[in-house]
PDB file of C-alpha atoms in Angstrom:
ATOM      1  CA  UNK A  21       0.000   0.000   0.000  1.00 59.00           C
ATOM      2  CA  UNK A  22       1.240   3.284  -0.925  1.00 62.00           C
ATOM      3  CA  UNK A  23       0.871   6.360   1.008  1.00 60.00           C
ATOM      4  CA  UNK A  24      -0.041   9.451  -0.664  1.00 58.00           C
ATOM      5  CA  UNK A  25       2.644  12.083  -0.629  1.00 57.00           C
ATOM      6  CA  UNK A  26       2.209  14.666   2.007  1.00 55.00           C
ATOM      7  CA  UNK A  27       1.445  18.036   0.746  1.00 56.00           C
ATOM      8  CA  UNK A  28       3.713  20.859   1.809  1.00 56.00           C
ATOM      9  CA  UNK A  29       0.777  22.687   3.399  1.00 56.00           C
ATOM     10  CA  UNK A  30       0.004  19.761   5.627  1.00 57.00           C
ATOM     11  CA  UNK A  31       3.516  19.406   6.894  1.00 55.00           C
ATOM     12  CA  UNK A  32       4.216  20.966  10.269  1.00 59.00           C
ATOM     13  CA  UNK A  33       6.199  24.135  10.058  1.00 60.00           C
ATOM     14  CA  UNK A  34       9.490  23.665  11.738  1.00 73.00           C
ATOM     15  CA  UNK A  35      10.995  26.861  10.621  1.00 69.00           C
ATOM     16  CA  UNK A  36      13.562  27.972  13.146  1.00 73.00           C
ATOM     17  CA  UNK A  37      12.832  31.324  14.860  1.00 70.00           C
ATOM     18  CA  UNK A  38      15.030  34.107  13.726  1.00 71.00           C
ATOM     19  CA  UNK A  39      17.785  34.860  16.182  1.00 74.00           C
ATOM     20  CA  UNK A  40      16.774  37.526  18.720  1.00 76.00           C
ATOM     21  CA  UNK A  41      17.843  41.016  17.883  1.00 86.00           C
ATOM     22  CA  UNK A  42      20.390  42.089  20.528  1.00 83.00           C
ATOM     23  CA  UNK A  43      19.241  45.710  20.344  1.00 87.00           C
ATOM     24  CA  UNK A  44      15.597  44.724  20.901  1.00 84.00           C
ATOM     25  CA  UNK A  45      16.609  42.560  23.859  1.00 88.00           C
ATOM     26  CA  UNK A  46      18.548  45.424  25.393  1.00 88.00           C
ATOM     27  CA  UNK A  47      15.592  47.769  24.909  1.00 88.00           C
ATOM     28  CA  UNK A  48      13.250  45.228  26.515  1.00 90.00           C
ATOM     29  CA  UNK A  49      15.631  44.832  29.472  1.00 91.00           C
ATOM     30  CA  UNK A  50      15.868  48.604  29.934  1.00 91.00           C
ATOM     31  CA  UNK A  51      12.089  48.953  29.711  1.00 92.00           C
ATOM     32  CA  UNK A  52      11.591  46.145  32.245  1.00 93.00           C
ATOM     33  CA  UNK A  53      14.126  47.743  34.605  1.00 94.00           C
ATOM     34  CA  UNK A  54      12.404  51.119  34.244  1.00 93.00           C
ATOM     35  CA  UNK A  55       9.001  49.502  34.897  1.00 94.00           C
ATOM     36  CA  UNK A  56      10.319  47.842  38.069  1.00 95.00           C
ATOM     37  CA  UNK A  57      11.984  51.058  39.196  1.00 94.00           C
ATOM     38  CA  UNK A  58       8.746  53.006  38.604  1.00 95.00           C
ATOM     39  CA  UNK A  59       6.842  50.448  40.700  1.00 95.00           C
ATOM     40  CA  UNK A  60       9.422  50.749  43.488  1.00 95.00           C
ATOM     41  CA  UNK A  61       9.217  54.548  43.376  1.00 94.00           C
ATOM     42  CA  UNK A  62       5.405  54.467  43.440  1.00 95.00           C
ATOM     43  CA  UNK A  63       5.467  52.080  46.419  1.00 95.00           C
ATOM     44  CA  UNK A  64       7.980  54.322  48.189  1.00 95.00           C
ATOM     45  CA  UNK A  65       5.881  57.397  47.391  1.00 95.00           C
ATOM     46  CA  UNK A  66       2.840  55.681  48.906  1.00 95.00           C
ATOM     47  CA  UNK A  67       4.836  54.839  52.035  1.00 95.00           C
ATOM     48  CA  UNK A  68       6.011  58.444  52.325  1.00 95.00           C
ATOM     49  CA  UNK A  69       2.486  59.753  51.816  1.00 95.00           C
ATOM     50  CA  UNK A  70       1.243  57.387  54.537  1.00 94.00           C
ATOM     51  CA  UNK A  71       4.000  58.518  56.904  1.00 95.00           C
ATOM     52  CA  UNK A  72       3.184  62.164  56.188  1.00 95.00           C
ATOM     53  CA  UNK A  73      -0.490  61.502  56.950  1.00 95.00           C
ATOM     54  CA  UNK A  74       0.396  59.776  60.227  1.00 95.00           C
ATOM     55  CA  UNK A  75       2.841  62.560  61.088  1.00 95.00           C
ATOM     56  CA  UNK A  76       0.277  65.275  60.355  1.00 95.00           C
ATOM     57  CA  UNK A  77      -2.304  63.492  62.537  1.00 95.00           C
ATOM     58  CA  UNK A  78       0.258  63.146  65.320  1.00 96.00           C
ATOM     59  CA  UNK A  79       1.189  66.823  65.040  1.00 96.00           C
ATOM     60  CA  UNK A  80      -2.496  67.786  65.279  1.00 96.00           C
ATOM     61  CA  UNK A  81      -2.951  65.627  68.383  1.00 96.00           C
ATOM     62  CA  UNK A  82       0.188  67.050  69.986  1.00 95.00           C
ATOM     63  CA  UNK A  83      -0.839  70.596  69.154  1.00 95.00           C
ATOM     64  CA  UNK A  84      -4.268  69.982  70.649  1.00 96.00           C
ATOM     65  CA  UNK A  85      -2.681  68.465  73.768  1.00 96.00           C
ATOM     66  CA  UNK A  86      -0.325  71.432  74.140  1.00 96.00           C
ATOM     67  CA  UNK A  87      -3.293  73.796  73.884  1.00 96.00           C
ATOM     68  CA  UNK A  88      -5.160  71.774  76.517  1.00 96.00           C
ATOM     69  CA  UNK A  89      -2.156  71.786  78.842  1.00 96.00           C
ATOM     70  CA  UNK A  90      -1.623  75.516  78.321  1.00 95.00           C
ATOM     71  CA  UNK A  91      -5.248  76.208  79.172  1.00 95.00           C
ATOM     72  CA  UNK A  92      -4.975  73.968  82.222  1.00 94.00           C
ATOM     73  CA  UNK A  93      -1.789  75.715  83.360  1.00 95.00           C
ATOM     74  CA  UNK A  94      -3.465  79.124  83.003  1.00 94.00           C
ATOM     75  CA  UNK A  95      -6.467  77.894  84.955  1.00 94.00           C
ATOM     76  CA  UNK A  96      -4.242  76.508  87.719  1.00 93.00           C
ATOM     77  CA  UNK A  97      -2.252  79.747  87.855  1.00 93.00           C
ATOM     78  CA  UNK A  98      -5.469  81.733  88.165  1.00 93.00           C
ATOM     79  CA  UNK A  99      -6.687  79.429  90.936  1.00 93.00           C
ATOM     80  CA  UNK A 100      -3.348  79.679  92.730  1.00 92.00           C
ATOM     81  CA  UNK A 101      -3.358  83.462  92.445  1.00 91.00           C
ATOM     82  CA  UNK A 102      -6.881  83.598  93.833  1.00 93.00           C
ATOM     83  CA  UNK A 103      -5.963  81.233  96.650  1.00 93.00           C
ATOM     84  CA  UNK A 104      -2.858  83.262  97.458  1.00 91.00           C
ATOM     85  CA  UNK A 105      -4.845  86.493  97.495  1.00 93.00           C
ATOM     86  CA  UNK A 106      -7.489  84.980  99.793  1.00 93.00           C
ATOM     87  CA  UNK A 107      -4.810  83.602 102.107  1.00 92.00           C
ATOM     88  CA  UNK A 108      -2.996  86.932 102.218  1.00 92.00           C
ATOM     89  CA  UNK A 109      -6.279  88.747 102.934  1.00 93.00           C
ATOM     90  CA  UNK A 110      -6.927  86.370 105.825  1.00 93.00           C
ATOM     91  CA  UNK A 111      -3.440  86.976 107.240  1.00 93.00           C
ATOM     92  CA  UNK A 112      -3.893  90.732 106.852  1.00 93.00           C
ATOM     93  CA  UNK A 113      -7.128  90.535 108.851  1.00 95.00           C
ATOM     94  CA  UNK A 114      -5.361  88.669 111.651  1.00 95.00           C
ATOM     95  CA  UNK A 115      -2.468  91.151 111.591  1.00 95.00           C
ATOM     96  CA  UNK A 116      -4.876  94.108 111.825  1.00 94.00           C
ATOM     97  CA  UNK A 117      -6.413  92.527 114.893  1.00 94.00           C
ATOM     98  CA  UNK A 118      -3.047  92.274 116.661  1.00 94.00           C
ATOM     99  CA  UNK A 119      -1.914  95.713 115.498  1.00 93.00           C
ATOM    100  CA  UNK A 120      -4.977  97.304 117.115  1.00 93.00           C
ATOM    101  CA  UNK A 121      -4.391  95.511 120.431  1.00 94.00           C
ATOM    102  CA  UNK A 122      -2.307  96.940 123.228  1.00 95.00           C
ATOM    103  CA  UNK A 123       1.284  95.634 122.911  1.00 95.00           C
ATOM    104  CA  UNK A 124       1.147  93.914 126.304  1.00 96.00           C
ATOM    105  CA  UNK A 125      -2.084  92.046 125.389  1.00 96.00           C
ATOM    106  CA  UNK A 126      -0.742  90.991 121.991  1.00 95.00           C
ATOM    107  CA  UNK A 127       2.556  89.896 123.616  1.00 96.00           C
ATOM    108  CA  UNK A 128       0.701  87.660 126.061  1.00 96.00           C
ATOM    109  CA  UNK A 129      -0.930  85.876 123.120  1.00 96.00           C
ATOM    110  CA  UNK A 130       2.299  85.776 121.094  1.00 96.00           C
ATOM    111  CA  UNK A 131       4.105  84.149 124.033  1.00 96.00           C
ATOM    112  CA  UNK A 132       1.822  81.111 123.658  1.00 95.00           C
ATOM    113  CA  UNK A 133       1.409  81.091 119.878  1.00 95.00           C
ATOM    114  CA  UNK A 134       3.045  78.468 117.647  1.00 95.00           C
ATOM    115  CA  UNK A 135       6.248  79.828 116.141  1.00 94.00           C
ATOM    116  CA  UNK A 136       5.344  79.381 112.411  1.00 93.00           C
ATOM    117  CA  UNK A 137       2.087  81.299 112.896  1.00 95.00           C
ATOM    118  CA  UNK A 138       3.827  83.980 114.955  1.00 95.00           C
ATOM    119  CA  UNK A 139       6.468  84.472 112.253  1.00 93.00           C
ATOM    120  CA  UNK A 140       3.766  84.825 109.586  1.00 92.00           C
ATOM    121  CA  UNK A 141       2.019  87.504 111.638  1.00 94.00           C
ATOM    122  CA  UNK A 142       5.183  89.447 112.471  1.00 92.00           C
ATOM    123  CA  UNK A 143       6.296  89.249 108.848  1.00 88.00           C
ATOM    124  CA  UNK A 144       3.188  91.242 107.920  1.00 92.00           C
ATOM    125  CA  UNK A 145       3.107  93.657 110.858  1.00 91.00           C
ATOM    126  CA  UNK A 146       4.446  97.167 110.537  1.00 84.00           C
ATOM    127  CA  UNK A 147       7.735  97.611 112.372  1.00 85.00           C
ATOM    128  CA  UNK A 148       6.368 100.375 114.611  1.00 88.00           C
ATOM    129  CA  UNK A 149       3.615  98.040 115.781  1.00 89.00           C
ATOM    130  CA  UNK A 150       5.782  94.899 116.055  1.00 91.00           C
ATOM    131  CA  UNK A 151       8.662  96.330 118.109  1.00 92.00           C
ATOM    132  CA  UNK A 152       6.601  97.208 121.225  1.00 95.00           C
ATOM    133  CA  UNK A 153       4.820  93.831 121.092  1.00 95.00           C
ATOM    134  CA  UNK A 154       8.107  91.916 120.884  1.00 94.00           C
ATOM    135  CA  UNK A 155       9.497  94.099 123.672  1.00 94.00           C
ATOM    136  CA  UNK A 156       6.566  93.116 125.890  1.00 95.00           C
ATOM    137  CA  UNK A 157       7.018  89.383 125.250  1.00 95.00           C
ATOM    138  CA  UNK A 158       8.778  87.064 127.718  1.00 96.00           C
ATOM    139  CA  UNK A 159      12.539  87.440 127.121  1.00 95.00           C
ATOM    140  CA  UNK A 160      13.107  83.758 126.325  1.00 94.00           C
ATOM    141  CA  UNK A 161      10.224  83.702 123.859  1.00 94.00           C
ATOM    142  CA  UNK A 162      11.434  86.943 122.236  1.00 93.00           C
ATOM    143  CA  UNK A 163      14.914  85.397 121.896  1.00 91.00           C
ATOM    144  CA  UNK A 164      13.470  82.267 120.219  1.00 92.00           C
ATOM    145  CA  UNK A 165      11.372  84.440 117.923  1.00 91.00           C
ATOM    146  CA  UNK A 166      14.422  86.519 117.003  1.00 86.00           C
ATOM    147  CA  UNK A 167      16.429  83.382 116.212  1.00 86.00           C
ATOM    148  CA  UNK A 168      13.586  82.036 114.068  1.00 87.00           C
ATOM    149  CA  UNK A 169      13.273  85.296 112.177  1.00 83.00           C
ATOM    150  CA  UNK A 170      17.023  85.274 111.532  1.00 82.00           C
ATOM    151  CA  UNK A 171      16.888  81.719 110.149  1.00 83.00           C
ATOM    152  CA  UNK A 172      14.203  82.430 107.622  1.00 78.00           C
ATOM    153  CA  UNK A 173      15.219  82.107 104.008  1.00 55.00           C
ATOM    154  CA  UNK A 174      13.786  85.447 102.978  1.00 53.00           C
ATOM    155  CA  UNK A 175      16.567  87.619 104.320  1.00 59.00           C
ATOM    156  CA  UNK A 176      16.584  87.144 108.068  1.00 53.00           C
ATOM    157  CA  UNK A 177      18.708  90.225 108.711  1.00 57.00           C
ATOM    158  CA  UNK A 178      16.579  92.502 106.555  1.00 62.00           C
ATOM    159  CA  UNK A 179      13.419  91.216 108.205  1.00 58.00           C
ATOM    160  CA  UNK A 180      14.775  91.823 111.688  1.00 59.00           C
ATOM    161  CA  UNK A 181      15.874  95.334 110.783  1.00 64.00           C
ATOM    162  CA  UNK A 182      12.490  96.012 109.215  1.00 67.00           C
ATOM    163  CA  UNK A 183      10.915  95.069 112.541  1.00 63.00           C
ATOM    164  CA  UNK A 184      13.054  97.494 114.513  1.00 65.00           C
ATOM    165  CA  UNK A 185      15.794  95.155 115.705  1.00 67.00           C
ATOM    166  CA  UNK A 186      19.385  96.295 115.713  1.00 65.00           C
ATOM    167  CA  UNK A 187      21.375  93.574 113.959  1.00 59.00           C
ATOM    168  CA  UNK A 188      25.056  93.335 114.766  1.00 57.00           C
ATOM    169  CA  UNK A 189      26.916  92.145 111.711  1.00 55.00           C
ATOM    170  CA  UNK A 190      29.619  89.610 112.330  1.00 49.00           C
ATOM    171  CA  UNK A 191      32.998  90.211 110.728  1.00 47.00           C
ATOM    172  CA  UNK A 192      34.825  87.182 109.314  1.00 44.00           C
TER     173      UNK A 192
END
């Protein structure tokens, strides 16, 4: 049996592919590298944009917190000022009471008064009113008061002199 001859159209095409063009390959490689680089840059840009968004939100929160703390500080300062003024007014009222008393009567009370309270009162009394009261106090109590006034941080010598005491300065 004979086989019919195969027609050239029916034969599978086994034509070898033309060799790749080196210039086209190089262009494709450059284009692929550029595409990858663009993707990397876009991803990096997205990361930077996200960081900027987070940073802006953080800055807003910090700014808001600073404003809150500033308002709180101002409120506390106002409260402290008011408290200080009320306290000073109360001390002034007490001082006026003792300044209007006879020195001997005030001295009798001062002899028994706690030292921190006594120092607060004398610190606010006028020197012309304080000197006779201290002079009428028991000598030992007046000596303790004088020593306490001298120890005070706020210029013991100046305070004593302001209250009519003669302060002898020591020479080194």
